[in-house]
PDB file of C-alpha atoms in Angstrom:
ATOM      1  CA  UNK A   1       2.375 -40.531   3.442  1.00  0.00           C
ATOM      2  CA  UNK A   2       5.813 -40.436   4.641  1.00  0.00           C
ATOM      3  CA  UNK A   3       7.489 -38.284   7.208  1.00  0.00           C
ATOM      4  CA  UNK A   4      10.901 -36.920   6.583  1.00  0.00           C
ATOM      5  CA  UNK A   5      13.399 -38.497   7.945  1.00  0.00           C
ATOM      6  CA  UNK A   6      15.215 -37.165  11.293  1.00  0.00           C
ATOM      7  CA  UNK A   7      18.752 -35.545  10.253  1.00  0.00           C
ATOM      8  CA  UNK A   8      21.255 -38.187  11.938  1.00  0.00           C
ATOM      9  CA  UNK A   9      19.170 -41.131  10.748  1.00  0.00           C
ATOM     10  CA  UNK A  10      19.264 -39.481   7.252  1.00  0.00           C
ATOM     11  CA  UNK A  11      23.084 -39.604   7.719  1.00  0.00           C
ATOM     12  CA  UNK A  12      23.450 -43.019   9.193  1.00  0.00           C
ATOM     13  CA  UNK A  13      21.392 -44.277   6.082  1.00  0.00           C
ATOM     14  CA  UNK A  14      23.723 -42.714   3.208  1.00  0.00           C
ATOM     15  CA  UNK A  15      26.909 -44.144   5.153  1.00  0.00           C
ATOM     16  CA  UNK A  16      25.844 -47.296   5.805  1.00  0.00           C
ATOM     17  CA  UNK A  17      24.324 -47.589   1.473  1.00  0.00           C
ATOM     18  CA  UNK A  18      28.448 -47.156   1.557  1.00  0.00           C
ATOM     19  CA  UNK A  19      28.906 -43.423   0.771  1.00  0.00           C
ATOM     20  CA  UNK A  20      31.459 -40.951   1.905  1.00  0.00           C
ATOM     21  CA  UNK A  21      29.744 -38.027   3.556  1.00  0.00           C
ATOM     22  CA  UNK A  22      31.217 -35.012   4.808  1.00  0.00           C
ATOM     23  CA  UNK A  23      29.492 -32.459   7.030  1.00  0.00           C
ATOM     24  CA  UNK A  24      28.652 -29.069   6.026  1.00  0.00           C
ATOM     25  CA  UNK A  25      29.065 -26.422   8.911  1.00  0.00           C
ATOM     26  CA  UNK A  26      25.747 -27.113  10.646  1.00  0.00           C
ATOM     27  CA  UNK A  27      23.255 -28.378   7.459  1.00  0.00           C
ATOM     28  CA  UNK A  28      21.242 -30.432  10.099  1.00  0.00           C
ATOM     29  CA  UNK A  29      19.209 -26.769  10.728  1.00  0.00           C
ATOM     30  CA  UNK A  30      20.104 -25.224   7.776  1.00  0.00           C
ATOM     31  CA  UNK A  31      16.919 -24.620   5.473  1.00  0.00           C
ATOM     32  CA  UNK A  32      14.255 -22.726   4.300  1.00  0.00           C
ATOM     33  CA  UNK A  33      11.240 -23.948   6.697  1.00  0.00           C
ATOM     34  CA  UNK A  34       9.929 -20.581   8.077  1.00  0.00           C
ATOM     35  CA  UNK A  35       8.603 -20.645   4.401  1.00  0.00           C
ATOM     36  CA  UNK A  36       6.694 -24.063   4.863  1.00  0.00           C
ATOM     37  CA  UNK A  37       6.243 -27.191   5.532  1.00  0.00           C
ATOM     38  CA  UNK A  38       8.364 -29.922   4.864  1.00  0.00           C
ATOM     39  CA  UNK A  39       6.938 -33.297   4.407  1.00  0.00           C
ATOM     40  CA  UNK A  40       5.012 -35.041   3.280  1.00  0.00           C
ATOM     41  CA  UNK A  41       7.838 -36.535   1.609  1.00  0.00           C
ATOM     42  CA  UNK A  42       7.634 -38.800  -1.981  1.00  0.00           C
ATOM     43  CA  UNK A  43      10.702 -39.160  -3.937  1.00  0.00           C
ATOM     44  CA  UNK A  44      14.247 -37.867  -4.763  1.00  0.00           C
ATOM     45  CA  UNK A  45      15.181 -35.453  -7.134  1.00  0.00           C
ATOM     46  CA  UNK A  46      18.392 -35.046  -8.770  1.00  0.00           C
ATOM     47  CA  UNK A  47      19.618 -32.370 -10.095  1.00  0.00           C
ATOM     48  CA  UNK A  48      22.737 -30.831 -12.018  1.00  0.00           C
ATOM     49  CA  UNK A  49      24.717 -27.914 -11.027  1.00  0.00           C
ATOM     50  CA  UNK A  50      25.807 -26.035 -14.137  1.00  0.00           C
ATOM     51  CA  UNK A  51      29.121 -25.462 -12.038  1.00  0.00           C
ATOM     52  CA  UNK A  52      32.258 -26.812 -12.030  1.00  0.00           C
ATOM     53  CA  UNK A  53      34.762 -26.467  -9.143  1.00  0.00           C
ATOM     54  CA  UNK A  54      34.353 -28.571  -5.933  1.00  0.00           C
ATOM     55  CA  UNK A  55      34.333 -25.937  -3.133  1.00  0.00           C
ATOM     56  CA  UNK A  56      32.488 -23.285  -5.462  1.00  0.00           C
ATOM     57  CA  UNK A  57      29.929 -25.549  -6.165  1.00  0.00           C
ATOM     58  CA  UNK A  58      29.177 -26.729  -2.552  1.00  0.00           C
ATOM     59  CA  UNK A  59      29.357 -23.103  -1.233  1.00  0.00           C
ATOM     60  CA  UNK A  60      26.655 -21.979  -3.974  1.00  0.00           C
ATOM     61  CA  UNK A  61      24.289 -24.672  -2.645  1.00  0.00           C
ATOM     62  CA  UNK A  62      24.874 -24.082   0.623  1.00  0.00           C
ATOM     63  CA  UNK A  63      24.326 -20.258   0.158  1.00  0.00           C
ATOM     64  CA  UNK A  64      22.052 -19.879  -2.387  1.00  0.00           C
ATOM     65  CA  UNK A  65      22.550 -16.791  -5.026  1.00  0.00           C
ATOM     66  CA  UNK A  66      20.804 -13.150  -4.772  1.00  0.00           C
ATOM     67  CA  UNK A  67      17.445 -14.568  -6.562  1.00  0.00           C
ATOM     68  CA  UNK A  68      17.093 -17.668  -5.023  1.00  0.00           C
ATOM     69  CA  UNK A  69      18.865 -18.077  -1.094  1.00  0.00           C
ATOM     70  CA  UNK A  70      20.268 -21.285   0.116  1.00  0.00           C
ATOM     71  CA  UNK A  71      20.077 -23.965   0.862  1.00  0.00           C
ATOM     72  CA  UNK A  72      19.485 -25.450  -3.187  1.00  0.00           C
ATOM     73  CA  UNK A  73      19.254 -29.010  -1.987  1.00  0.00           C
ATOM     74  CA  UNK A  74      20.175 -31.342   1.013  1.00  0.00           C
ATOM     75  CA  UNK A  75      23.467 -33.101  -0.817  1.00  0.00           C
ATOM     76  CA  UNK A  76      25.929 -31.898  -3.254  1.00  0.00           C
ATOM     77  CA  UNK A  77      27.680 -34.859  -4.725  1.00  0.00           C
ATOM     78  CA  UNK A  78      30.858 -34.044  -6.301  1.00  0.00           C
ATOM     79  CA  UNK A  79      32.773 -35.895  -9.212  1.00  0.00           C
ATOM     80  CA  UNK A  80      34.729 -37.853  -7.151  1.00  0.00           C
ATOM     81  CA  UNK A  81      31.556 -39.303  -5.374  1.00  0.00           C
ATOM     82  CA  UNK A  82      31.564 -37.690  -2.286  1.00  0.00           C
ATOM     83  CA  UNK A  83      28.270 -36.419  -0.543  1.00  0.00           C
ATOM     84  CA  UNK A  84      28.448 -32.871   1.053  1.00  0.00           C
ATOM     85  CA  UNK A  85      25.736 -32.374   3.032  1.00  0.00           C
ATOM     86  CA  UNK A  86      24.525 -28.872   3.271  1.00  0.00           C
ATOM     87  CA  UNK A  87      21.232 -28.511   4.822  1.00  0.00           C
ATOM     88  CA  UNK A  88      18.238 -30.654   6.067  1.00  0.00           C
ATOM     89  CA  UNK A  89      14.557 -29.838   5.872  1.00  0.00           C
ATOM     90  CA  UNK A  90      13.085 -27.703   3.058  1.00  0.00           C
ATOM     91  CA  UNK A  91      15.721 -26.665   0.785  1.00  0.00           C
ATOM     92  CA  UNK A  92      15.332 -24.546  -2.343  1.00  0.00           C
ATOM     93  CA  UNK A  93      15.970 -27.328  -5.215  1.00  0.00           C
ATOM     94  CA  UNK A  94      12.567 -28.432  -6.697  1.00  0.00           C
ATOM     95  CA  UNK A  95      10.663 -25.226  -6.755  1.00  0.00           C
ATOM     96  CA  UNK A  96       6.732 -25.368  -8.534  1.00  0.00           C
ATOM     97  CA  UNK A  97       6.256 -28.409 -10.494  1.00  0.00           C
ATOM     98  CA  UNK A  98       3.612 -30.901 -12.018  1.00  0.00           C
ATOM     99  CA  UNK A  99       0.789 -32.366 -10.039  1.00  0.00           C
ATOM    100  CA  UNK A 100      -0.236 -35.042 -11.943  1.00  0.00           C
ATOM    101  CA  UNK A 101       3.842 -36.193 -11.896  1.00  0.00           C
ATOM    102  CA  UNK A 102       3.528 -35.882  -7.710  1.00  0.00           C
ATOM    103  CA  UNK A 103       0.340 -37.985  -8.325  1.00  0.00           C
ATOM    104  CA  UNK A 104       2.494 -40.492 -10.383  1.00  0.00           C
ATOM    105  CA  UNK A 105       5.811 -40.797  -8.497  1.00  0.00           C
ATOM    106  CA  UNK A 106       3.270 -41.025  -5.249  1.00  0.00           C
ATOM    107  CA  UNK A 107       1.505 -44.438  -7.226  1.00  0.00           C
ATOM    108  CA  UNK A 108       5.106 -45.652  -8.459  1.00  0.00           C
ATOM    109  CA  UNK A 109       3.547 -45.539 -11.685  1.00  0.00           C
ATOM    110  CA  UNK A 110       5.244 -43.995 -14.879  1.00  0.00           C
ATOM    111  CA  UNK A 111       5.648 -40.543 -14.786  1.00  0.00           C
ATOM    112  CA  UNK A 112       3.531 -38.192 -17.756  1.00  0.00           C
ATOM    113  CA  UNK A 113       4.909 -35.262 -19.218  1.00  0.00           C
ATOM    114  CA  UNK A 114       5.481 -32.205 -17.294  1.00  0.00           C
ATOM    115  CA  UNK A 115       3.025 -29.637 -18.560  1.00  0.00           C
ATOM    116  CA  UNK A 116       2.053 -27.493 -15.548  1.00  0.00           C
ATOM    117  CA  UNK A 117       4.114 -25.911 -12.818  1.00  0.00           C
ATOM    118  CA  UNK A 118       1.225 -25.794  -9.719  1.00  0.00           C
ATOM    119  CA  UNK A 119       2.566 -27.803  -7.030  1.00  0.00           C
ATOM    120  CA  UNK A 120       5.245 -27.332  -4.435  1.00  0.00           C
ATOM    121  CA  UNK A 121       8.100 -29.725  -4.988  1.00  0.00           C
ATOM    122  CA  UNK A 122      10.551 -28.222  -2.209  1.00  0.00           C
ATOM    123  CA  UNK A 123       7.947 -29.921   0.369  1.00  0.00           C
ATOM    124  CA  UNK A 124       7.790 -33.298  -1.261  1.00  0.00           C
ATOM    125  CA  UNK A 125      11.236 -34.376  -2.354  1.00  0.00           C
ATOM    126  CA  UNK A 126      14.595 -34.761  -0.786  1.00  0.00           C
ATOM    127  CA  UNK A 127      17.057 -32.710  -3.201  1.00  0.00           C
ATOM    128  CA  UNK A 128      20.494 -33.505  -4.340  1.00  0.00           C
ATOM    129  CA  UNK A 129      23.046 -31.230  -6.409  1.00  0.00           C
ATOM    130  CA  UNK A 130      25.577 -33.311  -8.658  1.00  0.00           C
ATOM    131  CA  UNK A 131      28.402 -31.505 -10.034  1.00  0.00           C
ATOM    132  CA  UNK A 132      28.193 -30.944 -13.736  1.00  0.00           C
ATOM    133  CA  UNK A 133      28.281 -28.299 -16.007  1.00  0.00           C
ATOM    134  CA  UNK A 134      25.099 -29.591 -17.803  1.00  0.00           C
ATOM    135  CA  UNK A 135      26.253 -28.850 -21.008  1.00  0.00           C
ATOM    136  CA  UNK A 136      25.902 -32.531 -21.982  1.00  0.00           C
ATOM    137  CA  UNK A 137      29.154 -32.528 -22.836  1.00  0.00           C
ATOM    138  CA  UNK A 138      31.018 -32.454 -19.239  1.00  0.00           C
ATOM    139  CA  UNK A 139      31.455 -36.121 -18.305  1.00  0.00           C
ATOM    140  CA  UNK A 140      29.685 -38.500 -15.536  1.00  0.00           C
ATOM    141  CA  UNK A 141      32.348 -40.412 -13.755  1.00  0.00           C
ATOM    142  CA  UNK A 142      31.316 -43.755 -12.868  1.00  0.00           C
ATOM    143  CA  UNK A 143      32.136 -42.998  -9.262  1.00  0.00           C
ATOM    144  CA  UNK A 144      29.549 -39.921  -9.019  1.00  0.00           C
ATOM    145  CA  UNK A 145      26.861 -41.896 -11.144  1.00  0.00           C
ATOM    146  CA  UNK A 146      27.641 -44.748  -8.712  1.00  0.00           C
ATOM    147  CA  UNK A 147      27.282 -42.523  -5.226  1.00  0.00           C
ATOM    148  CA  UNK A 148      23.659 -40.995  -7.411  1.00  0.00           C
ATOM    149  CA  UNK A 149      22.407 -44.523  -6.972  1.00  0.00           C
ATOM    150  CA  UNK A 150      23.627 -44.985  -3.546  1.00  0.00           C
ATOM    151  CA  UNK A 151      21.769 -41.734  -2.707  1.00  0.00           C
ATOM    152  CA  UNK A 152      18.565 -42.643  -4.384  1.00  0.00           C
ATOM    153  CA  UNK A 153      18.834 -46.094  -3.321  1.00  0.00           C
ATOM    154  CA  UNK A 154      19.583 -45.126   0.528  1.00  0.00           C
ATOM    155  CA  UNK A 155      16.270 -43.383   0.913  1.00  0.00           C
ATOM    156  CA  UNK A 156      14.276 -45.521  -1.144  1.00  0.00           C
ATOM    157  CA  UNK A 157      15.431 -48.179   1.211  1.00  0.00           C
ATOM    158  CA  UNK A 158      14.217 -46.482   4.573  1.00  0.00           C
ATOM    159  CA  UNK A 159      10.702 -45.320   3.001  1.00  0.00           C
ATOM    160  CA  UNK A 160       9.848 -48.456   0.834  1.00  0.00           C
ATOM    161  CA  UNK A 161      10.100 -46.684  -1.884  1.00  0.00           C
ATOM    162  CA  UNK A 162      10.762 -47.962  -5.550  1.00  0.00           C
ATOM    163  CA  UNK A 163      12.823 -46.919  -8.022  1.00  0.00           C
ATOM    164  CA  UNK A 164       9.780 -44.858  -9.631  1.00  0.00           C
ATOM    165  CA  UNK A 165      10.266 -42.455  -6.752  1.00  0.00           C
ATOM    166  CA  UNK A 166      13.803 -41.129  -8.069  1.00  0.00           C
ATOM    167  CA  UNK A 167      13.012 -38.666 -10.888  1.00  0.00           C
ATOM    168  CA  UNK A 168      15.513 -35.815 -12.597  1.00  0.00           C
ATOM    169  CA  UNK A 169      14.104 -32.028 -12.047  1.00  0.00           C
ATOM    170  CA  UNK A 170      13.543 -32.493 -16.108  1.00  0.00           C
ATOM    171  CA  UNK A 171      10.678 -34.739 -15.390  1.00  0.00           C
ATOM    172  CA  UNK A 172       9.174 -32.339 -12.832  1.00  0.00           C
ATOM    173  CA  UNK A 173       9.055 -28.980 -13.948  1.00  0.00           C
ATOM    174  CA  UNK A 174       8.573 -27.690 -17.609  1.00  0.00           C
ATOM    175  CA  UNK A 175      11.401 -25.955 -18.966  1.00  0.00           C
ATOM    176  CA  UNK A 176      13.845 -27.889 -16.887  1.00  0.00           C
ATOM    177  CA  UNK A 177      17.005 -29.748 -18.677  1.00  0.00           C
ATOM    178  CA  UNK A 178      18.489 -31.327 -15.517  1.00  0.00           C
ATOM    179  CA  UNK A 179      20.101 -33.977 -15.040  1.00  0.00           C
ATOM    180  CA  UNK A 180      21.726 -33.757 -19.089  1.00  0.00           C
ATOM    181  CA  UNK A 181      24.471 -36.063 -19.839  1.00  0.00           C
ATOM    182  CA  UNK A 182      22.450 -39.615 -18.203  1.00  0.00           C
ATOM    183  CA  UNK A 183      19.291 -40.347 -18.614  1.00  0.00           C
ATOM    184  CA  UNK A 184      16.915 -40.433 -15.334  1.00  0.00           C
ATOM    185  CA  UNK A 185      15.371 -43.876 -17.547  1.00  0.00           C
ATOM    186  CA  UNK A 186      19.477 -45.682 -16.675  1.00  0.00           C
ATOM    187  CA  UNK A 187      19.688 -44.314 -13.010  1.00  0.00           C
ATOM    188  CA  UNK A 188      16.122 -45.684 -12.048  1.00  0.00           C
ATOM    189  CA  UNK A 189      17.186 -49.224 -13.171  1.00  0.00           C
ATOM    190  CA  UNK A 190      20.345 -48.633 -11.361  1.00  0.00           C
ATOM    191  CA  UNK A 191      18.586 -47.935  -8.381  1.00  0.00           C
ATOM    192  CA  UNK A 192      16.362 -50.823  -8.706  1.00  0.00           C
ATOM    193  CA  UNK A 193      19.456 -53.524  -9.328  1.00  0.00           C
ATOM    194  CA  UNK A 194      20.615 -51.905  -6.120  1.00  0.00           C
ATOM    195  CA  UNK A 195      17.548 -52.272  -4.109  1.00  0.00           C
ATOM    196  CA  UNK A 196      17.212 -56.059  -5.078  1.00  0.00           C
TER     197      UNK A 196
END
């Protein structure tokens, strides 16, 4: 069982993994915790936008939309590899989600197939937005793939963690196509050549 992070050690741990960050108005309190708990926490999730546009993009996860208020995740990671920050604590990004993959990201083991959506992912994973229209035809620079890796990598590093506790929201929640254009299979191994 691992507590969450505090904010500026969160922030000290992406810069020094050798990422550039940038501060969102005041994300360290920004989030959705009057609706629960955050923490326990198990694993990242990564996500894509469906957006394109740099300042649209970070604004929509910072604000949320009508159906679904902000914050959608704690980092928005842009094409050029920068990490906008834009809230800390539990952020709308995972949403309801498979308990037997919890059980399996939890064990490091593989994960199974997503077939139920009966567990609450926003308390369990840390949540990060990368900019892509998810059409899987809109292109991964290497520099964004490469500051994914430093992101996963970063937090395995202060929990312990594995690779096996970096999934894509495909591999949580039935239905879900995200990330599309990589495959979650070629970041995990990136992660893990990182954490060697």
């Amino acid at each position: 069982m691992a507590p969450p992070m505090p904010a500026a050690g969160f922030l000290d741990r992406l810069r020094r993994e050798g990422l550039t960050v940038v501060e969102v108005g005041e994300w360290e309190q920004h989030n959705r915790n009057h609706k629960g708990p955050w923490g326990p926490v198990y694993g990242v999730m990564i996500h894509h936008t469906a957006s394109a546009g740099d300042e649209r993009t970070i604004g929509l996860c910072r604000a949320g939309r009508a159906d679904l208020p902000g914050p959608l995740c704690h980092g928005v990671i842009t094409k050029d590899g920068v990490v906008h920050l834009v809230g800390y604590g539990r952020v709308n990004h995972a949403g309801l989600g498979d308990d037997d993959v919890l059980r399996a990201v939890i064990a490091e083991k593989a994960l199974p197939l997503d077939n139920e959506a009966n567990t609450d992912g926003n308390r369990h994973f840390y949540g990060f937005e990368c900019e892509n229209l998810g059409n899987g035809k809109d292109p991964w620079p290497e520099v964004q793939l490469e500051a994914i890796e430093k992101v996963a990598a970063a937090i395995c590093r202060h929990h312990g963690w594995t690779e096996r506790s970096v999934i894509g929201h495909l591999e949580w929640q039935p239905g879900k196509v995200d990330p599309r254009g990589f495959t979650m299979a070629s970041m995990r191994a990136r992660v893990r050549d990182r954490l060697k």
